Short mmCIF file of C-alpha atoms in Angstrom, two decimals:
data_model
loop_
_atom_site.label_atom_id
_atom_site.label_comp_id
_atom_site.label_asym_id
_atom_site.label_seq_id
_atom_site.Cartn_x
_atom_site.Cartn_y
_atom_site.Cartn_z
CA MET K 262 0.04 0.15 -0.15
CA GLU K 263 1.42 3.43 -1.07
CA TYR K 264 0.74 6.33 0.81
CA PRO K 265 0.52 10.10 -0.87
CA HIS K 266 3.93 12.07 -0.69
CA ARG K 267 4.73 14.34 1.79
CA GLU K 268 6.50 17.36 2.14
CA ALA K 269 9.41 17.78 4.01
CA PRO K 270 8.79 20.19 7.27
CA VAL K 271 10.08 23.82 6.79
CA LEU K 272 12.84 24.63 8.94
CA ASN K 273 12.64 27.92 10.66
CA LYS K 274 14.75 30.52 9.66
CA ALA K 275 16.40 31.88 12.95
CA VAL K 276 17.33 35.67 12.98
CA PRO K 277 20.23 36.52 15.43
CA VAL K 278 19.23 38.75 17.96
CA ARG K 279 20.02 42.26 17.30
CA HIS K 280 22.55 44.04 20.28
CA PRO K 281 22.78 47.86 18.97
CA GLY K 282 23.43 48.90 22.72
CA ARG K 283 26.55 46.88 22.95
CA TRP K 284 27.87 48.07 19.92
CA ILE K 285 27.04 51.88 20.43
CA SER K 286 28.45 51.52 24.09
CA ALA K 287 31.71 49.79 22.51
CA VAL K 288 32.29 52.71 20.42
CA ILE K 289 31.71 55.62 23.14
CA ILE K 290 34.20 53.53 25.60
CA LEU K 291 36.51 53.32 22.43
CA GLY K 292 36.37 56.99 21.67
CA VAL K 293 37.03 58.09 25.22
CA LEU K 294 40.12 55.59 25.61
CA VAL K 295 41.47 57.10 22.27
CA LEU K 296 41.02 60.87 23.75
CA PHE K 297 42.47 60.14 26.97
CA LEU K 298 45.50 58.44 25.37
CA GLN K 299 46.12 61.03 23.15
CA SER K 300 45.98 63.35 25.99
CA LEU K 301 48.90 61.46 27.61
CA VAL K 302 50.71 61.39 24.56
CA ILE K 303 50.73 64.95 23.30
CA ASN K 304 50.37 66.91 26.88
CA PRO K 305 53.95 68.06 27.91
CA ASN K 306 53.11 68.56 31.37
CA PHE K 307 53.14 65.00 32.13
CA ARG K 308 57.05 65.01 31.15
CA TRP K 309 57.21 61.23 30.11
CA ASP K 310 61.22 61.91 29.81
CA ILE K 311 61.32 62.32 33.74
CA VAL K 312 59.24 59.29 34.11
CA GLY K 313 61.88 56.90 32.01
CA THR K 314 64.60 58.92 34.29
CA TYR K 315 63.08 58.02 37.53
CA ILE K 316 61.56 55.02 37.14
CA LEU K 317 64.46 52.50 38.01
CA ASP K 318 66.22 55.09 40.22
CA THR K 319 68.14 53.45 43.10
CA LYS K 320 65.80 55.13 45.83
CA VAL K 321 62.59 54.28 44.13
CA VAL K 322 63.65 50.67 43.57
CA GLN K 323 64.59 50.56 47.53
CA GLY K 324 61.40 52.17 48.11
CA VAL K 325 59.56 49.33 46.38
CA GLY K 326 61.28 46.55 48.08
CA TRP K 327 60.65 48.48 51.50
CA THR K 328 57.21 48.58 50.33
CA LEU K 329 57.13 44.74 49.93
CA LEU K 330 58.61 44.12 53.00
CA LEU K 331 55.86 46.14 54.83
CA THR K 332 53.15 44.62 53.17
CA VAL K 333 54.16 41.01 53.62
CA ALA K 334 55.36 41.36 57.48
CA SER K 335 52.23 42.92 58.19
CA MET K 336 49.81 40.63 56.43
CA VAL K 337 51.45 37.81 58.29
CA LEU K 338 51.19 39.35 61.44
CA ALA K 339 47.52 40.04 60.77
CA ILE K 340 46.90 36.46 59.32
CA VAL K 341 48.09 34.75 62.34
CA LEU K 342 46.42 37.35 64.76
CA ALA K 343 42.81 36.98 62.55
CA ILE K 344 43.00 33.19 62.43
CA LEU K 345 43.53 33.27 66.67
CA LEU K 346 40.78 35.92 66.61
CA ALA K 347 38.38 34.13 64.59
CA PHE K 348 38.90 30.72 66.77
CA MET K 349 38.16 32.80 69.73
CA ARG K 350 35.01 34.40 68.55
CA GLN K 351 33.95 30.57 67.86
CA SER K 352 35.00 29.52 71.17
CA ASP K 353 32.45 28.01 73.92
CA ASN K 354 34.48 30.34 76.42
CA PRO K 355 32.92 33.97 77.19
CA VAL K 356 36.26 35.34 78.02
CA PHE K 357 37.75 34.52 74.52
CA ARG K 358 34.48 35.56 72.71
CA TRP K 359 34.29 39.26 74.13
CA SER K 360 38.15 39.70 74.47
CA SER K 361 38.04 38.89 70.62
CA TRP K 362 35.07 40.97 70.19
CA ALA K 363 36.66 43.94 72.17
CA TRP K 364 39.76 43.54 69.65
CA VAL K 365 37.59 43.90 66.60
CA TRP K 366 35.77 46.98 68.09
CA PHE K 367 39.22 48.91 69.00
CA PHE K 368 41.10 48.41 65.93
CA ARG K 369 38.19 48.63 63.50
CA GLY K 370 36.96 51.79 65.09
CA THR K 371 40.00 53.75 65.19
CA PRO K 372 41.91 55.26 62.24
CA VAL K 373 44.79 53.52 60.89
CA TYR K 374 46.91 56.67 60.57
CA THR K 375 46.02 57.37 64.59
CA GLN K 376 47.24 54.24 65.31
CA LEU K 377 50.54 54.36 63.65
CA ILE K 378 51.25 57.75 65.12
CA PHE K 379 50.31 55.99 68.69
CA TRP K 380 53.40 53.07 67.48
CA GLY K 381 55.34 56.12 66.69
CA LEU K 382 55.24 57.47 69.84
CA VAL K 383 55.29 54.72 71.69
CA SER K 384 58.50 55.07 73.08
CA VAL K 385 57.66 58.73 74.78
CA LEU K 386 54.71 57.09 76.36
CA TYR K 387 56.79 53.78 77.48
CA PRO K 388 60.47 55.49 77.61
CA LYS K 389 61.61 51.66 78.89
CA ILE K 390 60.36 48.05 78.71
CA SER K 391 60.98 45.97 82.09
CA ALA K 392 59.89 42.93 84.07
CA GLY K 393 60.03 42.40 87.42
CA VAL K 394 57.99 41.33 90.57
CA PRO K 395 54.79 43.97 90.85
CA PHE K 396 55.89 46.39 93.72
CA GLY K 397 59.38 44.74 94.25
CA PRO K 398 62.49 44.49 92.38
CA GLU K 399 63.01 44.75 88.94
CA LEU K 400 64.53 41.90 87.08
CA PHE K 401 65.48 43.79 83.74
CA SER K 402 64.54 46.98 81.60
CA MET K 403 65.38 48.36 78.28
CA ASP K 404 65.01 51.24 76.08
CA THR K 405 61.68 51.28 74.21
CA SER K 406 63.04 53.07 71.08
CA THR K 407 66.00 49.82 70.63
CA VAL K 408 63.05 47.43 70.51
CA VAL K 409 60.07 49.12 68.77
CA THR K 410 62.07 51.16 65.90
CA ALA K 411 60.27 52.84 63.12
CA LEU K 412 60.17 49.74 60.81
CA ALA K 413 58.98 47.82 64.04
CA ALA K 414 56.34 50.21 64.73
CA ALA K 415 54.80 50.13 61.22
CA ILE K 416 54.69 46.64 60.99
CA LEU K 417 52.93 46.73 64.29
CA GLY K 418 50.32 49.49 63.35
CA LEU K 419 49.33 48.27 59.90
CA GLY K 420 49.10 44.28 61.40
CA LEU K 421 47.17 44.93 64.19
CA ASN K 422 44.81 47.06 62.39
CA GLU K 423 44.78 44.74 59.76
CA SER K 424 43.87 41.69 61.68
CA ALA K 425 40.78 43.52 63.01
CA TYR K 426 39.31 43.14 59.53
CA LEU K 427 41.08 39.80 58.52
CA ALA K 428 39.30 38.20 61.64
CA GLU K 429 36.00 39.20 60.43
CA ILE K 430 36.49 37.53 57.03
CA PHE K 431 37.81 34.27 58.79
CA ARG K 432 34.88 34.46 60.92
CA ALA K 433 32.55 34.55 57.75
CA GLY K 434 34.41 31.72 56.19
CA LEU K 435 34.60 29.25 58.98
CA LYS K 436 30.27 29.82 59.67
CA SER K 437 29.98 29.25 55.57
CA VAL K 438 30.93 25.47 56.46
CA ASP K 439 27.93 23.40 57.45
CA ARG K 440 28.07 22.47 61.14
CA GLY K 441 27.04 19.05 60.28
CA GLN K 442 31.08 18.78 59.19
CA MET K 443 32.03 19.36 62.79
CA GLU K 444 29.54 16.97 64.19
CA ALA K 445 30.31 14.24 61.81
CA ALA K 446 33.84 14.77 62.61
CA GLU K 447 33.39 14.67 66.14
CA ALA K 448 31.29 11.41 65.63
CA LEU K 449 34.44 9.70 64.35
CA GLY K 450 36.21 10.61 67.45
CA MET K 451 38.42 13.73 66.19
CA GLY K 452 39.51 16.63 68.78
CA LYS K 453 38.05 20.29 67.80
CA THR K 454 41.50 21.38 67.04
CA LYS K 455 42.01 18.87 64.68
CA ILE K 456 38.70 19.48 63.01
CA MET K 457 39.18 23.09 62.81
CA TRP K 458 42.53 22.37 60.96
CA ARG K 459 41.85 19.50 58.97
CA ILE K 460 38.31 19.78 58.09
CA ILE K 461 36.44 23.48 58.36
CA LEU K 462 39.70 25.62 57.81
CA PRO K 463 40.36 24.08 54.11
CA GLN K 464 36.85 24.07 53.33
CA ALA K 465 36.50 27.55 54.61
CA MET K 466 39.61 29.08 52.75
CA ARG K 467 37.24 29.21 49.16
CA VAL K 468 35.54 31.88 50.99
CA ILE K 469 38.06 33.46 52.94
CA VAL K 470 40.68 33.75 49.96
CA PRO K 471 38.73 36.18 47.53
CA PRO K 472 38.50 39.10 50.39
CA THR K 473 41.80 38.36 52.36
CA GLY K 474 43.46 38.70 48.37
CA ASN K 475 41.57 42.32 48.35
CA GLU K 476 42.80 42.93 51.85
CA THR K 477 46.60 42.19 50.53
CA ILE K 478 46.12 44.86 47.62
CA GLY K 479 44.47 47.30 50.20
CA MET K 480 47.34 46.93 52.65
CA LEU K 481 50.15 47.59 49.66
CA LYS K 482 48.67 51.31 49.38
CA THR K 483 48.06 51.84 53.34
CA THR K 484 51.63 51.55 53.33
CA SER K 485 51.83 55.21 51.92
CA LEU K 486 50.76 56.27 55.38
CA VAL K 487 53.69 55.24 56.84
CA LEU K 488 55.38 58.49 57.47
CA ALA K 489 53.49 58.82 60.50
CA VAL K 490 55.83 56.87 62.12
CA PRO K 491 57.77 58.27 61.00
CA PHE K 492 59.13 55.38 58.25
CA THR K 493 60.60 57.24 55.52
CA LEU K 494 61.82 54.48 53.08
CA ASP K 495 58.73 53.44 51.26
CA LEU K 496 57.85 54.00 47.71
CA THR K 497 55.79 56.81 48.40
CA PHE K 498 58.18 58.85 50.62
CA ALA K 499 60.84 58.26 47.73
CA THR K 500 59.16 59.68 45.16
CA ASN K 501 57.57 62.80 47.21
CA THR K 502 60.98 63.41 47.99
CA LEU K 503 62.40 63.29 44.35
CA ALA K 504 59.22 65.37 43.46
CA ASN K 505 60.69 68.29 46.07
CA ARG K 506 63.95 67.83 44.59
CA THR K 507 63.02 68.15 41.10
CA TYR K 508 59.90 70.43 41.65
CA LEU K 509 58.33 67.94 39.21
CA PRO K 510 55.37 66.01 41.07
CA VAL K 511 53.53 65.00 38.13
CA PRO K 512 55.95 62.50 36.88
CA LEU K 513 57.26 61.30 40.40
CA LEU K 514 53.62 60.56 41.07
CA ILE K 515 53.09 58.44 37.82
CA VAL K 516 56.23 56.84 38.50
CA ALA K 517 54.73 55.71 42.00
CA ALA K 518 51.59 54.34 39.99
CA ILE K 519 53.19 52.71 37.65
CA TRP K 520 54.72 50.76 40.29
CA TYR K 521 52.06 50.33 42.52
CA LEU K 522 49.92 49.10 39.26
CA VAL K 523 52.81 46.18 38.66
CA ILE K 524 52.62 45.06 42.40
CA THR K 525 48.96 44.90 42.36
CA SER K 526 48.68 43.00 38.92
CA LEU K 527 51.29 40.48 40.26
CA LEU K 528 48.96 40.08 43.57
CA MET K 529 45.85 39.54 41.26
CA VAL K 530 47.73 37.17 39.70
CA GLY K 531 48.62 35.46 42.50
CA GLN K 532 44.85 35.51 44.08
CA HIS K 533 43.74 34.15 40.90
CA PHE K 534 45.80 30.67 41.49
CA ILE K 535 45.06 30.30 44.85
CA GLU K 536 41.24 30.89 44.24
CA ASP K 537 41.43 28.07 41.66
CA TYR K 538 43.38 25.62 44.41
CA TYR K 539 40.80 25.99 46.73
CA GLY K 540 37.49 26.02 44.79
CA ARG K 541 38.36 22.77 43.17
CA GLY K 542 35.04 20.80 43.10
CA VAL K 543 33.06 23.85 43.66
CA ASP K 544 34.03 26.72 41.10
CA ASN K 545 35.55 23.79 38.64
CA LEU K 546 34.17 24.99 34.90
CA ALA K 547 35.84 22.32 33.19
CA PRO K 548 33.54 19.55 31.61
CA ALA K 549 33.06 16.34 33.34
CA ALA K 550 34.80 13.27 32.40
CA VAL K 551 33.03 11.06 30.20
CA ASN K 552 31.78 7.83 31.86
CA PRO K 553 33.10 4.80 29.29
CA ALA K 554 29.93 2.78 30.26
CA ALA K 555 27.27 5.59 29.60
CA ALA K 556 28.79 6.25 26.26
CA LYS K 557 29.24 3.00 25.15
CA ALA K 558 25.34 2.32 25.95
CA ALA K 559 24.67 5.81 24.21
CA ALA K 560 26.04 4.24 20.96
CA ALA K 561 24.23 1.10 21.46
CA VAL K 562 20.75 3.38 21.69
CA ALA K 563 21.92 5.30 18.64
CA PRO K 564 21.05 2.57 15.82
CA SER K 565 17.37 2.12 17.48
CA ALA K 566 16.86 5.62 17.17
CA SER K 567 17.86 6.09 13.57
CA ALA K 568 15.58 3.34 12.64
CA GLU K 569 12.88 5.13 14.59
CA PRO K 570 11.51 6.87 11.49
CA ALA K 571 10.88 3.87 9.53
CA LEU K 572 8.74 2.26 12.07
CA ARG K 573 6.70 5.01 12.40
CA MET K 574 5.94 4.93 8.69
CA ASP K 575 3.97 1.73 9.21
CA PHE K 576 0.86 3.51 11.30
CA PRO K 577 0.65 6.57 9.62
CA GLU K 578 -2.41 7.31 11.95
CA GLU K 579 -0.27 7.39 14.95
CA GLU K 580 2.34 9.67 12.72
CA GLU K 581 -0.52 11.94 12.47
CA LYS K 582 -1.51 12.05 15.95
#
C-alpha cells in the first residue's frame, strides 16, 4: 500500500538577536579611551622623559623593596592574629569571645593613621620596657626605642589594624561551612583542634581567599601612610622626596602609580591561582569526565533511534497524531 507523498518540513529561519546597545557603548568607550591616550601622548606636562629617568632610580627601587617588606610582614602578622581571633570568637569560652570582639571593635573603630602615630610615639609614652615582681625588684629593663624601631612600629601598626578586618573575614569563612561537618568529625572521634585545621579551615578557604586578596592589595597602598610613624623608606616617600627635589610632582606621582600597578597586577595573578586551588570541585568549570559505560550504552541506543522513522511509517494514523 502506497501513501501520498509528504512534503519535507520547513525549517525555521533563525534571525540573530540584534544588540545595538553593545555597539554604541563600545564605540563610546573606545572614543573616550582614544581621547585619553591622545592626551597622555601630546600633553607635555606629563613629562614622560622624567618618568623614564626615575622609573628605575635607586631610591625608587629601594622604596619598592621596603613597601613589599612592609606589606608581607604586616599581612603575616595580621593573618596569624586573625586566625586566633576568629577561633576565639567561635569558642564556647565567653572570655575568649568578648576579648576577640573588643579587639575587633577597637582596631576597626580607630583610624589606621592614628594608630600609626601612636606606635611612633610609643617610646615617648613608655620610655622603658621592664619586667619584675609587682611592687618589688626589677628583673630587667631596656629602652623602648631600641626594640620598637620605626620599621617595627610600622609593621605593628599596619598588622594589628588589619587583623581586626581579617578576623571578621575568617569568621565569615568558618561560619560558611555546614555545622554537620564538625558533628560528623566529632562522631569519628576527632578533636576540635584537628577538626578546625583538617576539616573546617580548608573548606572555609574558598570564602576567605578572595576578600583576603583584596585586603592584601589594600595593605600595599596603605603602606603609604607609614610616614606617620615616621618611616621614610617606602615607595611613596621616596617619590615625594624626588618630586620635592626636582619640583616636578606629576611625573614622580606617575612613577609611583606605575610601580603600584605592577605589584598589584602580580598580586592579582597570585590570588587567581590560590582561588582556583581552593575552589576545586566547587568552582571548577571544566566539563565532567566521560563515563565509558555511559558512552557505550549511548552508542548502543543510537541505531534504534535512527530506525524510529521507518517504524513510524507503518502506522500513519499514529504518526499524524
